[in-house]
């Protein structure tokens, strides 16, 4: 089968969704949607609000920066230690890596928001809470990607170096460093964008942040105030994404000379180090706070029976269903839209603007907007998750397409193929594997995000979890967390199996 | 090749975002170091906060004014710490990171139960007898019989129904209690459960639009919506006004006398109760609170809220 078909296949879920959508629409709130859109061109310019928003943006950027850096450090270390190839070199056994890899599913299975609420219990009002809340799950995610990449490397050079008598550490660095660097650089830049989105959704305990302002403004229907935050945030995100794309193109181009790239990397590192100081000062960071005293609430009822008596099959079923539906929609949206709009390249710009808005709006807020015109249930929840994640995946797709060698497509065009046919036969097959791999990782993220949209009537584990957290019922929290971890592990095993088959297929083919 | 210059320019731009803004906004800047004063800290700072039940612009304005007012009448430095979440406010109070918090009925009780020594200081004149309104989409609820008591709420079975925030007293706890009195279980609603709109304003908008057929909303927010013209009476109607119950209140840490000097808690309470519309700032504060004045609140008044909270599992 043409790999491009795999890109378009998830679009099959669009059929039932398009059939069900008209039934779910109630249309009673089009005036609210109109008000929201109209407010885009007249955001509030009240000086006090602007100043507070500017400060909120600075706080959010500072949290994103610190949590991103911490997650990269944690993720690289944990990723290498959970790669069997590396661990086998260091201690002669493969199993510690496999165990660690499974254990890393635990921090990853929890949404940043829940990490935040749990860490707040132990640490109190600290900017460090927001940073750790993002860095821990992100670190585990980075670790998974790094260890996947190590696994996909050719072990030949490493074996050669070892046979030649080079010590384990030096051989690992020399054999794995250069081939891993492009992937780590490219993925690392992408993580910074993710960190900004998470910092936006999370808000910062005790400091607010622009995301918290955005959420409260939208919930109280102050659309003009909400757009002040959205424009500022959008500008920051656009700037960041453009810079990351620029650096990625510059550093990862096949012709990029190694010496120059090294110098620029050092310079970028120095700039980051300089930025970290004011950012840390703004947040009032104090590393000592992590040392304690940690004071947890009295664990009176951590293991109650009641917490375990939940309708698990129904809860898990609706959570998994929502995840699959949202993931399929998010994966399908990009390729289908690009295919449909191919004959009119000018329409790409409005599409990119829509994508930026999708990445900007946290899913719970999109869900609220959707409820103005759509009845509560799984559908608005899935659409909200899909919209946000399609924005993320769509950008990756466009970037990949832009990085392709244009000649095969041009050749097809000059041979008389239409623009869509050329895309399907040349560019899509080339990007299909990587894009779908991103999609699989995204499924992991969407599973976590189901927590934050459960409240629009989609039900599932998220509702139980938020209810337990707001009742401070730790006995109810623990079982749900374990079930989430189990689901993440199951999803990971599934994805691992698929990837192994893909790798095998590539070797055979 | 512009790269190094470009990187440097971006660094300047990013640094520029944070520095001048911070310098320009001394009142909003809350150094977190002050939130957790070490043993060497000198003059203690009174950290006030509130559950985020309003739009942030109003929260910043209101509690900025309250901080200024208290700072003037107590001769102490007072800072407002914004909170992003109801339960985060409860936890921060339990950890001792906040000194005086404007809680709702339920969150206030949760906070006091988790924080030994914490005290109820004051409430607004309207809080001793607060009300929730059950509202309905006019078209969707046209066929309902008039609701005269909790028992008549039975008619809401099988309807799409939404609460406000999960931890809200007027938007969730008390309406759930009255629904239970009327024999309605949460699983009786269409879709297998109620929605949680996140805020009172959102509840009104969602019922008005028809996303939900009915919902429960804080009476004060409804009234102010009517005044501002954001409520369309042709689309959304009041179905029932609940019996009264106590709601919002100021809760203070029990160790303020030790940290700020003997008699400080009493002076703080007196300062709150003494807020009368005698200056422009005080008029503004009372206006934003939607109250004529604050009154001393007896803690046992909230025994009813605690009992209901335990019954419904919101307090363990």
PDB file of N, CA and C in Angstrom, chain A residues 1 18 56 95 204 240 269 293 303 314 337 349 362 375 424 488 500:
ATOM      1  N   UNK A   1       0.845  -1.197   0.000  1.00  0.00           N
ATOM      2  CA  UNK A   1       0.000   0.000   0.000  1.00  0.00           C
ATOM      3  C   UNK A   1       0.880   1.247   0.000  1.00  0.00           C
ATOM      4  N   UNK A  18     -18.928  13.914  11.014  1.00  0.00           N
ATOM      5  CA  UNK A  18     -19.709  14.859  10.210  1.00  0.00           C
ATOM      6  C   UNK A  18     -21.184  14.497  10.205  1.00  0.00           C
ATOM      7  N   UNK A  56       2.391  38.932  33.029  1.00  0.00           N
ATOM      8  CA  UNK A  56       1.949  37.539  32.982  1.00  0.00           C
ATOM      9  C   UNK A  56       2.670  36.768  31.894  1.00  0.00           C
ATOM     10  N   UNK A  95      18.550  -5.509  30.929  1.00  0.00           N
ATOM     11  CA  UNK A  95      17.261  -5.374  31.612  1.00  0.00           C
ATOM     12  C   UNK A  95      17.078  -4.084  32.407  1.00  0.00           C
ATOM     13  N   UNK A 204       0.633  29.725  36.916  1.00  0.00           N
ATOM     14  CA  UNK A 204       1.717  29.542  37.861  1.00  0.00           C
ATOM     15  C   UNK A 204       1.176  29.807  39.253  1.00  0.00           C
ATOM     16  N   UNK A 240       8.706  32.710  18.709  1.00  0.00           N
ATOM     17  CA  UNK A 240       9.464  31.546  19.171  1.00  0.00           C
ATOM     18  C   UNK A 240       9.513  30.475  18.088  1.00  0.00           C
ATOM     19  N   UNK A 269      23.840  28.592  23.565  1.00  0.00           N
ATOM     20  CA  UNK A 269      23.879  28.147  24.953  1.00  0.00           C
ATOM     21  C   UNK A 269      24.165  29.306  25.890  1.00  0.00           C
ATOM     22  N   UNK A 293      11.168  21.932  53.854  1.00  0.00           N
ATOM     23  CA  UNK A 293      10.490  20.708  54.274  1.00  0.00           C
ATOM     24  C   UNK A 293       9.283  20.401  53.397  1.00  0.00           C
ATOM     25  N   UNK A 303      -5.594   4.412  51.241  1.00  0.00           N
ATOM     26  CA  UNK A 303      -5.989   3.126  50.648  1.00  0.00           C
ATOM     27  C   UNK A 303      -7.390   2.742  51.132  1.00  0.00           C
ATOM     28  N   UNK A 314     -16.488   1.342  32.309  1.00  0.00           N
ATOM     29  CA  UNK A 314     -17.121   2.480  31.636  1.00  0.00           C
ATOM     30  C   UNK A 314     -16.176   3.680  31.595  1.00  0.00           C
ATOM     31  N   UNK A 337      -6.345  18.590   4.892  1.00  0.00           N
ATOM     32  CA  UNK A 337      -6.443  20.019   4.558  1.00  0.00           C
ATOM     33  C   UNK A 337      -5.382  20.418   3.550  1.00  0.00           C
ATOM     34  N   UNK A 349      -1.729  30.401   3.995  1.00  0.00           N
ATOM     35  CA  UNK A 349      -1.478  31.389   5.050  1.00  0.00           C
ATOM     36  C   UNK A 349      -2.619  31.452   6.072  1.00  0.00           C
ATOM     37  N   UNK A 362      -5.883  26.736  24.889  1.00  0.00           N
ATOM     38  CA  UNK A 362      -5.872  25.453  25.586  1.00  0.00           C
ATOM     39  C   UNK A 362      -7.187  24.705  25.341  1.00  0.00           C
ATOM     40  N   UNK A 375     -24.100  20.670  21.728  1.00  0.00           N
ATOM     41  CA  UNK A 375     -24.520  20.073  23.002  1.00  0.00           C
ATOM     42  C   UNK A 375     -23.343  19.392  23.682  1.00  0.00           C
ATOM     43  N   UNK A 424       0.396  13.389  -3.540  1.00  0.00           N
ATOM     44  CA  UNK A 424       0.119  12.043  -3.034  1.00  0.00           C
ATOM     45  C   UNK A 424       1.206  11.062  -3.419  1.00  0.00           C
ATOM     46  N   UNK A 488      -1.245   4.349  30.001  1.00  0.00           N
ATOM     47  CA  UNK A 488      -0.084   4.880  29.283  1.00  0.00           C
ATOM     48  C   UNK A 488       0.869   3.760  28.914  1.00  0.00           C
ATOM     49  N   UNK A 500       8.356  -1.275  15.901  1.00  0.00           N
ATOM     50  CA  UNK A 500       9.279  -2.361  15.605  1.00  0.00           C
ATOM     51  C   UNK A 500       8.920  -2.978  14.248  1.00  0.00           C
TER      52      UNK A 500
END
